[in-house]
XYZ file of C-alpha atoms in Angstrom:
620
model
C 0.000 0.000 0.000
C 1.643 3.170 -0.974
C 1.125 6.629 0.166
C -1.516 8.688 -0.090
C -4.745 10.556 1.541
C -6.931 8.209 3.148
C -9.356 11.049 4.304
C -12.370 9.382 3.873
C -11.337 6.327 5.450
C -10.122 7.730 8.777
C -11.330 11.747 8.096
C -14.298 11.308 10.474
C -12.209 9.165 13.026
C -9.674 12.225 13.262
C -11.982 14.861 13.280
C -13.876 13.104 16.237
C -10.780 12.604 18.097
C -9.448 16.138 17.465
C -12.841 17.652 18.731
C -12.265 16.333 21.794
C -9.103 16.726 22.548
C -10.116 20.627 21.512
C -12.183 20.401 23.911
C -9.471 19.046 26.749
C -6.992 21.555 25.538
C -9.063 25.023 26.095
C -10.546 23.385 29.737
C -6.937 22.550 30.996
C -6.328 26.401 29.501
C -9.298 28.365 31.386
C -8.145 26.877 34.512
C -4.874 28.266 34.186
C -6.054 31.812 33.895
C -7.033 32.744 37.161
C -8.168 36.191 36.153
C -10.623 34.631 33.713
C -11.662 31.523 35.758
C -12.401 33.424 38.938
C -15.557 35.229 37.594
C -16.575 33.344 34.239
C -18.125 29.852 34.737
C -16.295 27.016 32.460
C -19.653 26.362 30.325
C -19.846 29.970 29.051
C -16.439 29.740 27.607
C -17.219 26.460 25.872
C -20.280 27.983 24.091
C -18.033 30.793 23.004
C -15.658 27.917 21.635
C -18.861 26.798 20.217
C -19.531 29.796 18.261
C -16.102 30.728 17.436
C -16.121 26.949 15.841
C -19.656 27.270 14.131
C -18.934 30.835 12.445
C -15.627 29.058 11.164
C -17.366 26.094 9.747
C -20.081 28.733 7.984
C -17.286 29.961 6.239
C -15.588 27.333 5.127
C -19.578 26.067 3.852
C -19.109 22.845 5.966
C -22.057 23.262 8.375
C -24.430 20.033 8.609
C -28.294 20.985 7.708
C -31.276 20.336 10.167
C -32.383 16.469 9.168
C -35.862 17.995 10.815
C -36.405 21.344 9.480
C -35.500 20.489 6.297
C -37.151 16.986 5.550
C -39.338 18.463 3.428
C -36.542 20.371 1.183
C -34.806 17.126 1.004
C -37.648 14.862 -0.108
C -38.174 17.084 -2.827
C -34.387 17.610 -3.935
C -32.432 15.074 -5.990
C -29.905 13.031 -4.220
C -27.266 14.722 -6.060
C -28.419 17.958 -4.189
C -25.394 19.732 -2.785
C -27.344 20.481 0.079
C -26.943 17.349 1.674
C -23.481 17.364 1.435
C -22.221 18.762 4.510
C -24.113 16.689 6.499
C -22.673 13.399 4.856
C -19.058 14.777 4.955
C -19.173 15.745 8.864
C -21.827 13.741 10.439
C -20.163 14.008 13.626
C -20.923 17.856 13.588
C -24.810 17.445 13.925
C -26.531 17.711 17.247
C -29.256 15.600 17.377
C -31.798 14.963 20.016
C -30.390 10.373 19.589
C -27.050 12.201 20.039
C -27.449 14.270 23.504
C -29.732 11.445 25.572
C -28.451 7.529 23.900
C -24.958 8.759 24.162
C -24.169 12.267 25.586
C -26.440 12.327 28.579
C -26.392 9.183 30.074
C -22.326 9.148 31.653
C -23.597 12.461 33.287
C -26.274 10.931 35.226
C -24.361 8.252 36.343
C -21.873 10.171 37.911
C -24.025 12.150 39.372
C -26.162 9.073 40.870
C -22.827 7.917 42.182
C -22.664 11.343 43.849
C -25.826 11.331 45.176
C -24.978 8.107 47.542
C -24.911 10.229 50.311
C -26.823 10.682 54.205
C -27.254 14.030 52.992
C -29.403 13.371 49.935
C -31.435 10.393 51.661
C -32.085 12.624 54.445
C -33.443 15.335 51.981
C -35.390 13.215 49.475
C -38.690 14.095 50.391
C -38.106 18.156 50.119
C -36.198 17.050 46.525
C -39.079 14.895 45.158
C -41.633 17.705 46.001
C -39.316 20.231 44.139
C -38.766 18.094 41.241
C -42.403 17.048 41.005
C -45.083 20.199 42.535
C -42.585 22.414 41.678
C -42.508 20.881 37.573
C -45.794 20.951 37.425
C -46.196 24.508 38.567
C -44.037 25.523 36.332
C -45.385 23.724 33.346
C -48.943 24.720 33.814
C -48.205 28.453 34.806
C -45.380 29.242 31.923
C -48.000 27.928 29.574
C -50.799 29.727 29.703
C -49.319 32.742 31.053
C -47.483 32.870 27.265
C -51.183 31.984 25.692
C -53.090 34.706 27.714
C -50.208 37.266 27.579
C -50.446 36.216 23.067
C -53.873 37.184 22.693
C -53.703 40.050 25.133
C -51.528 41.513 22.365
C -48.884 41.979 25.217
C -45.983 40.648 23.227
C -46.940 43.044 20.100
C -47.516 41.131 16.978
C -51.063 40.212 16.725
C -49.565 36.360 14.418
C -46.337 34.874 15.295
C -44.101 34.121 12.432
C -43.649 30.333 11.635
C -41.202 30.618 9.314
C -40.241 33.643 6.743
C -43.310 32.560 4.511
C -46.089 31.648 6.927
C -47.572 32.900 9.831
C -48.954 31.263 12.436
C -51.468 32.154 15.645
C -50.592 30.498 19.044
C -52.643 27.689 20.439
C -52.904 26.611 24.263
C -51.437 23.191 23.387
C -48.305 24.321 21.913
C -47.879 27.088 24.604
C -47.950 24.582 26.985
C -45.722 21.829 24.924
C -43.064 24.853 25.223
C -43.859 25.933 28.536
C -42.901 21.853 29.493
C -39.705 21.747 27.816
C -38.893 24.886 28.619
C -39.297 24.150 32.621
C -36.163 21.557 32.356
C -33.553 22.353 34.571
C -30.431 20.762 33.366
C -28.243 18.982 35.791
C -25.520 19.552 33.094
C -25.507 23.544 33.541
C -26.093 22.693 37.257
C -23.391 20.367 37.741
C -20.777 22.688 35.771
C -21.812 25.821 37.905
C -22.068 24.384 41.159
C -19.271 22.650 40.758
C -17.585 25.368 40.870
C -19.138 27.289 43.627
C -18.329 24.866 46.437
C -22.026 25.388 47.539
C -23.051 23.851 50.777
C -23.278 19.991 50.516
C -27.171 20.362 51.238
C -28.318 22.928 49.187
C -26.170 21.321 46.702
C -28.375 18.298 47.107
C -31.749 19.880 46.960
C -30.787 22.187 43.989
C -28.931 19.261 41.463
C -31.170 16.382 42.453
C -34.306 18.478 41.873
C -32.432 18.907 38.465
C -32.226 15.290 37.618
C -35.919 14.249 38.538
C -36.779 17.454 37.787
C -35.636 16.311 33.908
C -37.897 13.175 33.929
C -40.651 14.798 35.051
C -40.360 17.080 32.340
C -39.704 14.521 29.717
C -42.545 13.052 31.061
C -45.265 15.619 30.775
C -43.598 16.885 27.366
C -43.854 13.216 25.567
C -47.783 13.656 27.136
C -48.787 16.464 25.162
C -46.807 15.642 22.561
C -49.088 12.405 22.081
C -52.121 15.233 22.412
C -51.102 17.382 19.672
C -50.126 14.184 17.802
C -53.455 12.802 18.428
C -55.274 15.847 17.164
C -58.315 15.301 19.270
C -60.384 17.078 21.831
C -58.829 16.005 25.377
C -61.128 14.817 27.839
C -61.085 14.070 31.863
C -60.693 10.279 31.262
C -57.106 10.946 28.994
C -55.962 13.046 31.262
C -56.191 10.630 33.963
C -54.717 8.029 31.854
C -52.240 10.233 31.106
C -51.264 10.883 34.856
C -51.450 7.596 35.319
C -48.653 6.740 32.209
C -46.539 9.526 34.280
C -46.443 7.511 37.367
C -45.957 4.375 35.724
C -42.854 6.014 33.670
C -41.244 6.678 36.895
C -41.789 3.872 39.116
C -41.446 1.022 36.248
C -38.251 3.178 35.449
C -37.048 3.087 39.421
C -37.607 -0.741 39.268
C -35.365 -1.555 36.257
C -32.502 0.619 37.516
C -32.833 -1.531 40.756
C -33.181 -4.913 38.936
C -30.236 -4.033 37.176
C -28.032 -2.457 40.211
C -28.456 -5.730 42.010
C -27.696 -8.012 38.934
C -24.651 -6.356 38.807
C -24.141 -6.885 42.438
C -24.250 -10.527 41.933
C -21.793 -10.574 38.816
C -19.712 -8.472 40.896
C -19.222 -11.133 43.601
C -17.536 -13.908 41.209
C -14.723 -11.744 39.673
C -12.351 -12.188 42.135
C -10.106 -14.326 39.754
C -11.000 -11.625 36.639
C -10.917 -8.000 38.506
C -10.162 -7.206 35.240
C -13.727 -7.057 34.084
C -15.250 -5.281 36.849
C -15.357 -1.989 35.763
C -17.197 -3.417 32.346
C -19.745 -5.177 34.352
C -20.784 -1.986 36.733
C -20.677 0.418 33.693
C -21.754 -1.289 31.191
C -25.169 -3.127 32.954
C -25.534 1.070 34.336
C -25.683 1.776 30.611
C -28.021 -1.889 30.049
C -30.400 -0.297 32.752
C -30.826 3.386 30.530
C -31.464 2.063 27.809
C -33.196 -0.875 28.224
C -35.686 1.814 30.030
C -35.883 3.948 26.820
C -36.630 0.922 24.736
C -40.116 0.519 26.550
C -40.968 4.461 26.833
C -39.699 4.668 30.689
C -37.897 6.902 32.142
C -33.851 6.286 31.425
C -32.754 9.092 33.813
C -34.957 7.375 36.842
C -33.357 4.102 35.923
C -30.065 4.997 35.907
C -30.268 6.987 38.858
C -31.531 3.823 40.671
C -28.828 1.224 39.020
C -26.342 3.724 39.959
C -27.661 4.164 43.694
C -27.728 0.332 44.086
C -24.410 -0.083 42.564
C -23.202 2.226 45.028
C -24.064 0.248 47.507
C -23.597 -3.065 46.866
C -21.223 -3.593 43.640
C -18.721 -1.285 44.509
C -18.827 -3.019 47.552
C -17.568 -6.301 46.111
C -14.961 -4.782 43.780
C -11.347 -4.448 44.447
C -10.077 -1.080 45.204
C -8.300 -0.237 42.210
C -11.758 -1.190 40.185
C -13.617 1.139 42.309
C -11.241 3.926 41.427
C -11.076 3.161 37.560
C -14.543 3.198 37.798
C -14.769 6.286 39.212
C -12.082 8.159 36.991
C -13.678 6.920 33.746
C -17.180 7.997 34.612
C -15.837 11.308 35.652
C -13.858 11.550 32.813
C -17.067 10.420 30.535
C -18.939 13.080 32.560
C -16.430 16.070 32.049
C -16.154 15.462 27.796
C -20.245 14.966 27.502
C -20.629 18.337 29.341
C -18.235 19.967 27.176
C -19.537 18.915 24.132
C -22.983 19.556 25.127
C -21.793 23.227 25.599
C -20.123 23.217 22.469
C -22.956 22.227 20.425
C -24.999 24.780 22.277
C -22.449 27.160 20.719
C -22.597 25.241 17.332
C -27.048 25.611 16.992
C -26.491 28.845 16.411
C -25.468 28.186 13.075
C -26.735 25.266 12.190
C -30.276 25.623 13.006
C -33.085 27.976 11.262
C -34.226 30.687 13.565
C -37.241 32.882 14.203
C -36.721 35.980 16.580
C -39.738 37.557 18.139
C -38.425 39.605 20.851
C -41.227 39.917 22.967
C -41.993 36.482 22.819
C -38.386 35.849 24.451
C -38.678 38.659 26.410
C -42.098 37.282 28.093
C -40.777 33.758 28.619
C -37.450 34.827 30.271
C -39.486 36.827 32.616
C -41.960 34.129 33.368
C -39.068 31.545 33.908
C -37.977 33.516 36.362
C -41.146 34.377 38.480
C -42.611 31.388 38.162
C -39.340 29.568 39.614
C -39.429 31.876 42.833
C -42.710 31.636 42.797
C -43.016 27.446 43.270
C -39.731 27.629 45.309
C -40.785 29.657 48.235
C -44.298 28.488 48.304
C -42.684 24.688 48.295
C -40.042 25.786 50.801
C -42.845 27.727 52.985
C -44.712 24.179 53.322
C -41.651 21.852 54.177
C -39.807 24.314 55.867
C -42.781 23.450 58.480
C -41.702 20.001 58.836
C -38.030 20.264 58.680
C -35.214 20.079 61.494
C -32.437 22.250 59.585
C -35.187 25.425 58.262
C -34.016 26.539 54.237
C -32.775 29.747 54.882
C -34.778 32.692 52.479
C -30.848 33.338 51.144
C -31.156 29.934 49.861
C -33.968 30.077 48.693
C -33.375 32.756 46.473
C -29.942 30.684 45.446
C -32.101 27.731 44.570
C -34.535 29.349 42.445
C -32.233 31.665 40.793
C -30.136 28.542 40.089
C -32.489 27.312 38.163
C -29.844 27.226 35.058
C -31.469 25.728 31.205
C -28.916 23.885 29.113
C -28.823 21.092 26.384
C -32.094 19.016 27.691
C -34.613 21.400 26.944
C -32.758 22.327 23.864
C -32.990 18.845 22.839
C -36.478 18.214 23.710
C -37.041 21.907 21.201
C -35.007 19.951 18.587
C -37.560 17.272 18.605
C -40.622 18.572 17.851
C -42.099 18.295 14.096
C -43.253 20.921 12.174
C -46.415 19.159 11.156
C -46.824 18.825 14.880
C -46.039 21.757 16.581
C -46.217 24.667 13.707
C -43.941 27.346 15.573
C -40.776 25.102 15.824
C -38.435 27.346 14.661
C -39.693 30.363 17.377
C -39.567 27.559 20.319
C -35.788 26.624 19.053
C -34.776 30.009 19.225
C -36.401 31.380 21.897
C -34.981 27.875 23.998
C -30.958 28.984 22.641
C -32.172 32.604 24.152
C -33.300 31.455 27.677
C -30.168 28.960 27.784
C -27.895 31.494 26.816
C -29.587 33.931 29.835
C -29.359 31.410 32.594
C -25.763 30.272 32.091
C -24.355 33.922 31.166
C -26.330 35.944 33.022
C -27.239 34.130 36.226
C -24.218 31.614 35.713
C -21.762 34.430 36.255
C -23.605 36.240 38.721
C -24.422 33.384 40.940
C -21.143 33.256 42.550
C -21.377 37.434 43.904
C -24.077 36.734 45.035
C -23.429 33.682 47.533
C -20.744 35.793 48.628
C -23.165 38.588 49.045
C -25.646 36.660 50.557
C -22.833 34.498 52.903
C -24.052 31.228 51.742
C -22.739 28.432 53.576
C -19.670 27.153 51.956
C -19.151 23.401 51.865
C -16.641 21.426 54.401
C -14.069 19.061 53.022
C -15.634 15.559 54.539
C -12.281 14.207 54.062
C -11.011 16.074 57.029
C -14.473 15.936 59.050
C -13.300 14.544 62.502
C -14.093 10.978 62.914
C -15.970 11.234 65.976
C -18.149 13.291 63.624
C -19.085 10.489 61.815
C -19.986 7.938 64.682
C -22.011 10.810 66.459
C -24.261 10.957 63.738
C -25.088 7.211 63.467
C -25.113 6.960 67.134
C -27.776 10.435 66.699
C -29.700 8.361 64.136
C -29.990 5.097 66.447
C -31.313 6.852 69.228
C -34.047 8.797 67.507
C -34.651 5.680 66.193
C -35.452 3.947 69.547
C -37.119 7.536 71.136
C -39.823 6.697 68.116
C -40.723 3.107 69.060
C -40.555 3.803 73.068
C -42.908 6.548 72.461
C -44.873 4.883 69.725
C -44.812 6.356 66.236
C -43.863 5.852 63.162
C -40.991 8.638 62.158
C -38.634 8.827 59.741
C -35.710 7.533 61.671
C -37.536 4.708 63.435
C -38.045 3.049 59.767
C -35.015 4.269 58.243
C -33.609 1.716 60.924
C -35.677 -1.035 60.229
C -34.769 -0.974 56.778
C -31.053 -0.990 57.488
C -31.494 -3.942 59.935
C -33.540 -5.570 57.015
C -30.445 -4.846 54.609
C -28.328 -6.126 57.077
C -30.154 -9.005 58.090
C -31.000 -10.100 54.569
C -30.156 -8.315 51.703
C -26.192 -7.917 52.552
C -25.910 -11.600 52.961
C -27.417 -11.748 48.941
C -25.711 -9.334 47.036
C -22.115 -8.956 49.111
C -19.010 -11.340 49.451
C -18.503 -12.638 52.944
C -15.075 -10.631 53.241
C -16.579 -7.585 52.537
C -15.608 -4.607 55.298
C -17.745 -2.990 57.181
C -19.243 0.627 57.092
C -17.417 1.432 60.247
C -14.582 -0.818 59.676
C -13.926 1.244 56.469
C -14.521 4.803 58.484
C -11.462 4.082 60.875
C -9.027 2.989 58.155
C -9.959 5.527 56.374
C -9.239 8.108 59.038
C -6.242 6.147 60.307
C -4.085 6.102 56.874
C -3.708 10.107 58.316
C -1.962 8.917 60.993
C 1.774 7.444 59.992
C 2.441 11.191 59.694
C 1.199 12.500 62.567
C 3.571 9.338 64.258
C 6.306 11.110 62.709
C 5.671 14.618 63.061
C 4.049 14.800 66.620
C 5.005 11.755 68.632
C 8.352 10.962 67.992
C 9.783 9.541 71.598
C 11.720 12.333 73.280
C 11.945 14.713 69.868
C 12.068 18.303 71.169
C 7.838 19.400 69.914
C 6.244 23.002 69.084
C 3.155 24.067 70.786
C 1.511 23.067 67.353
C 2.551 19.659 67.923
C 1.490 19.513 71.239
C -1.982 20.850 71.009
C -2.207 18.405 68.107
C -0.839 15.455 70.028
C -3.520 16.712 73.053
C -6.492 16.516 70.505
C -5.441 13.350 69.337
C -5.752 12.241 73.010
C -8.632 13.725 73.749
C -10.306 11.726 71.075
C -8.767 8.530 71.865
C -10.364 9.144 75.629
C -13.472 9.133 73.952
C -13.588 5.350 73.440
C -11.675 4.783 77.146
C -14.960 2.988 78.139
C -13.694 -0.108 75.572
C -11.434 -3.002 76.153
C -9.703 -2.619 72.842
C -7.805 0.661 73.802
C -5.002 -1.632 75.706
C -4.270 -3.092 72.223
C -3.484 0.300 70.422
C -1.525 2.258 72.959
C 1.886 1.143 74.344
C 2.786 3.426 77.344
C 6.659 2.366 77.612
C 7.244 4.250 74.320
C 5.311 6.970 74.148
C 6.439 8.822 77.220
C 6.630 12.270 75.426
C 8.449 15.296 77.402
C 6.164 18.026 76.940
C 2.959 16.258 77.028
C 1.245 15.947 80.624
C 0.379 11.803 79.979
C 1.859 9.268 77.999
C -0.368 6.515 75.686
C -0.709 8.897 72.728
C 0.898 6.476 70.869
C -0.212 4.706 67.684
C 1.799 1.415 66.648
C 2.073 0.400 63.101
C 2.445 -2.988 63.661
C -0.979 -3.047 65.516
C -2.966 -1.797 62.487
C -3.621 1.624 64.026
C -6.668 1.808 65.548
C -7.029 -1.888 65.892
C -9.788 -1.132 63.334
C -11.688 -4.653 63.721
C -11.458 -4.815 67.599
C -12.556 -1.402 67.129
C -15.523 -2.707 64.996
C -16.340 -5.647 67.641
C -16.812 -3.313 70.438
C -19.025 -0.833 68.681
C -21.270 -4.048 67.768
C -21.787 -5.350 71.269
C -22.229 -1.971 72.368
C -25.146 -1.570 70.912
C -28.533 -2.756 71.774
C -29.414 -4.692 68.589
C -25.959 -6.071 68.506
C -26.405 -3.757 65.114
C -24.331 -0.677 64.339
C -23.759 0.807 60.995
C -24.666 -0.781 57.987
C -25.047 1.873 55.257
């Protein structure tokens, strides 16, 4: 074979590759300007990159057409038609709605399910769910015919709205409130890349990005709905929209249930690789992808299910895995996670050039202003009602945070892509007025989110890494006794079934889906507190070393901890007085020995369990 150009044998392959590592290149770049990085969220400089690359591409005529907005041209024209060239040459530059959730979406929400395996989100999930559900609905049925009423009030000027530059076209209740449905979808993408970034406190972090992600089904949900309406072209009655709540419900919970059929099939693949580690990270990532789409292939919800393979996963096949499998796992999905967001951003950027747009300013102008109010609105009327019911009270500070981080991004612009003109005549006016309101809530409110916090002195989140370990027993110990305070005085509470159910895992479930040599919750909490401590032998407790006041005060909290768990026999197996008798400290046994496994972690372990009154302590 001699040499030559083998473009369109390995063009699209190098194109691909060189998009994304693009895309690595001017990331790694923005976070080494600090000047730039400081005030302007990573996703607005990606949909810059996105225009800079689309208004390139225009010029050099290599732009891919609409496959939807121009079907019709494209029945019509010969095959030979130049027009379709572009889009053959550089496939790989067309967004399409197959594109963003088969491919795109999916690595996002698994990482962030993997996130959400937290105490923090379980304890919230009620206030989240309302959010994500009352606070959709709101939205959807108070955006919509606000925009219909505000039409044909003649508030937004034009009497017609333009359909395209031949046709006009007048504005129906339906299609306001197919809009006003897509155009209620927070993204956890522009969520994700903005909080990120903020360190926001690791509770309203919680109640902000997962009312993003079931916020999305929701809206998926409701928007597939009407869709079938409009489709359907019939008058809707009480009995379909009963049916249709009903479908809702089932999309969610028949969702849920796949995600967790699948989590716990992985958990039992999981526990025969330990002769093939090597596979591990296939099996969790690829039956996580198995669970989306096998969801999407019967019209459920693949966000739901994913979010439930991943929660399971969390806490059962990771459990299995070697440690080196967890970590690949978790590198590659956050790696998957970082290049989807990016390229969602970029093709934000790109639809400005490769889609056909209608302006009508005052219908933008109208639904940015509705977006708004309506989100403050259903967020401190929500927050009002639960706030009622709650120990730790949602500030009004974070309330405003939460509703004006309320960012759009590349799901409702995908859900726009979709419709069909036959369908939904004012296509083109949704698309653009959707690329509007995006490019609104990242700018505008993406860069000014950060001032305010500071403005407002949000809470900043704490590095759990260096939380205090008696942090972390205290609030299982906390949990247990509320637990029992419910059942002595005879109700039902949160905390009293939240225990059950972790006996019942224990019990039952555990003994299913884990190996036998799995550790321990708290067997896992000391070592991972203890690999801290070679250094502190080192640094503070050297026998006879000459020590700072620093390194005595830290030597004297170490103690002070350690007298904590005095009351248990395994203390005399951790602390060797004849060589730890340190000069400037007022008692000896501050000592930790290596060759004791610091901490004794499973004596440690064995005392907590007979400790307790169930002969239970933590299982999750």
């Amino acid at each position: 074979m001699g040499v030559g150009w083998h473009w369109l044998e390995v063009g699209s392959y190098i194109a691909v590759t060189s998009f994304l590592v693009l895309t690595a290149v001017v990331t790694i770049s923005f976070h080494h300007v600090p000047s730039l990085s400081k005030w302007l969220p990573e996703s607005c400089v990606l949909i810059i990159l996105g225009l800079a690359i689309g208004q390139f591409l225009k010029l050099l005529d290599a732009l891919p057409i609409d496959p939807i907005a121009n079907a019709e041209q494209m029945v019509t024209n010969d095959s030979t038609n130049c027009t379709a060239e572009p889009a053959e040459k550089y496939p790989f530059l067309a967004f399409t709605p197959r594109l963003f959730f088969y491919v795109l979406l999916p690595p996002v929400i698994l990482e962030s399910s993997y996130t959400l395996y937290d105490s923090d989100f379980a304890s919230n999930i009620g206030t989240i769910m309302l959010y994500a559900v009352v606070g959709t609905v709101i939205n959807t049925f108070a955006i919509g015919p606000a925009l219909y009423a505000l039409y044909h009030m003649g508030a937004m000027g034009d009497g017609v709205l333009l359909v395209n530059h031949n046709s006009t076209y007048t504005l129906t209740i339906l299609d306001a409130l197919i809009f006003s449905a897509l155009i209620s979808a927070v993204d956890p993408v522009a969520v994700l890349a903005i909080f990120n970034e903020t360190h926001i406190d690791r509770i309203l972090y919680f109640l902000v990005f997962g009312e993003s992600l079931f916020n999305d089904a929701v809206t998926v949900g409701i928007y597939h709905t009407l869709l079938e309406f409009a489709e359907a072209a019939e008058p809707v009655g009480a009995g379909k929209v009963c049916l249709a709540l009903l479908n809702l419900v089932a999309i969610g919970v028949v969702g849920l249930l796949i995600g967790i059929v699948f989590g716990l099939v992985a958990a039992l693949l999981t526990k025969t690789t330990k002769h093939v580690r090597v596979f591990e990270p296939l099996l969790i990532l690829g039956i996580a992808y198995l669970a989306y789409m096998s969801a999407e292939l019967f019209a459920f919800s693949g966000i739901i299910s994913i979010i439930g393979c991943g929660l399971v996963q969390s806490h059962y096949a990771m459990r299995n895995v070697s440690r080196k499998s967890k970590t690949t796992v978790k590198y590659f999905v956050k790696m998957s996670s970082a290049i989807s967001e990016a390229i969602i951003f970029l093709f934000l950027g790109l639809a400005f050039f490769m889609e056909r747009h209608v302006l009508h300013t005052g219908f933008i102008a109208w639904t940015l202003v509705l977006c708004l109010v309506c989100r403050f609105i259903s967020v401190l009327l929500l927050t009002d009602l639960v706030n009622s019911r709650r120990v730790r009270r949602i500030s009004f500070f974070e309330q405003f945070i939460m509703a004006y981080g309320g960012l759009r991004g590349a799901v409702c612009f995908s859900l726009s892509h979709m419709l069909l003109p036959d369908v939904v005549k004012p296509r083109e006016l949704f698309l653009t007025t959707t690329l509007a309101v995006i490019i609104f809530t990242v700018f505008v409110q993406g860069i000014t989110l950060k001032p305010l916090m500071n403005l407002l002195n949000i809470k900043r989140a704490d590095d759990s890494k260096d939380r205090p370990l008696i942090v972390d027993i205290s609030e299982n110990v906390a949990t247990l006794m509320l637990a029992g305070m419910e059942q002595v005085i005879g109700i039902t509470g949160h905390f009293s079934v939240f225990s059950k159910l972790l006996q019942w895992d224990e019990k039952y479930l555990k003994k299913i889906f884990l190996i036998s040599e799995y550790e321990p919750d708290v067997l896992r909490a000391f070592k991972r507190h203890a690999r801290q401590l070679p250094r502190i032998q080192v640094d503070v407790l050297q026998p006879g070393a000459g020590l700072g006041e620093e390194s005595v005060q830290q030597g004297r909290q170490i103690k002070t901890m350690l007298h904590n768990f005095r009351p248990m026999s395994f203390m005399r197996h951790s602390v060797d007085d004849d060589t730890c008798e340190l000069e400037k400290l007022d008692e000896p046994a501050v000592c930790f020995r290596r060759q004791s496994q610091i901490f004794n972690a499973r004596q440690i372990h064995g005392a907590w369990r007979r400790q307790t009154t169930r002969g239970e302590w933590l299982s999750s």
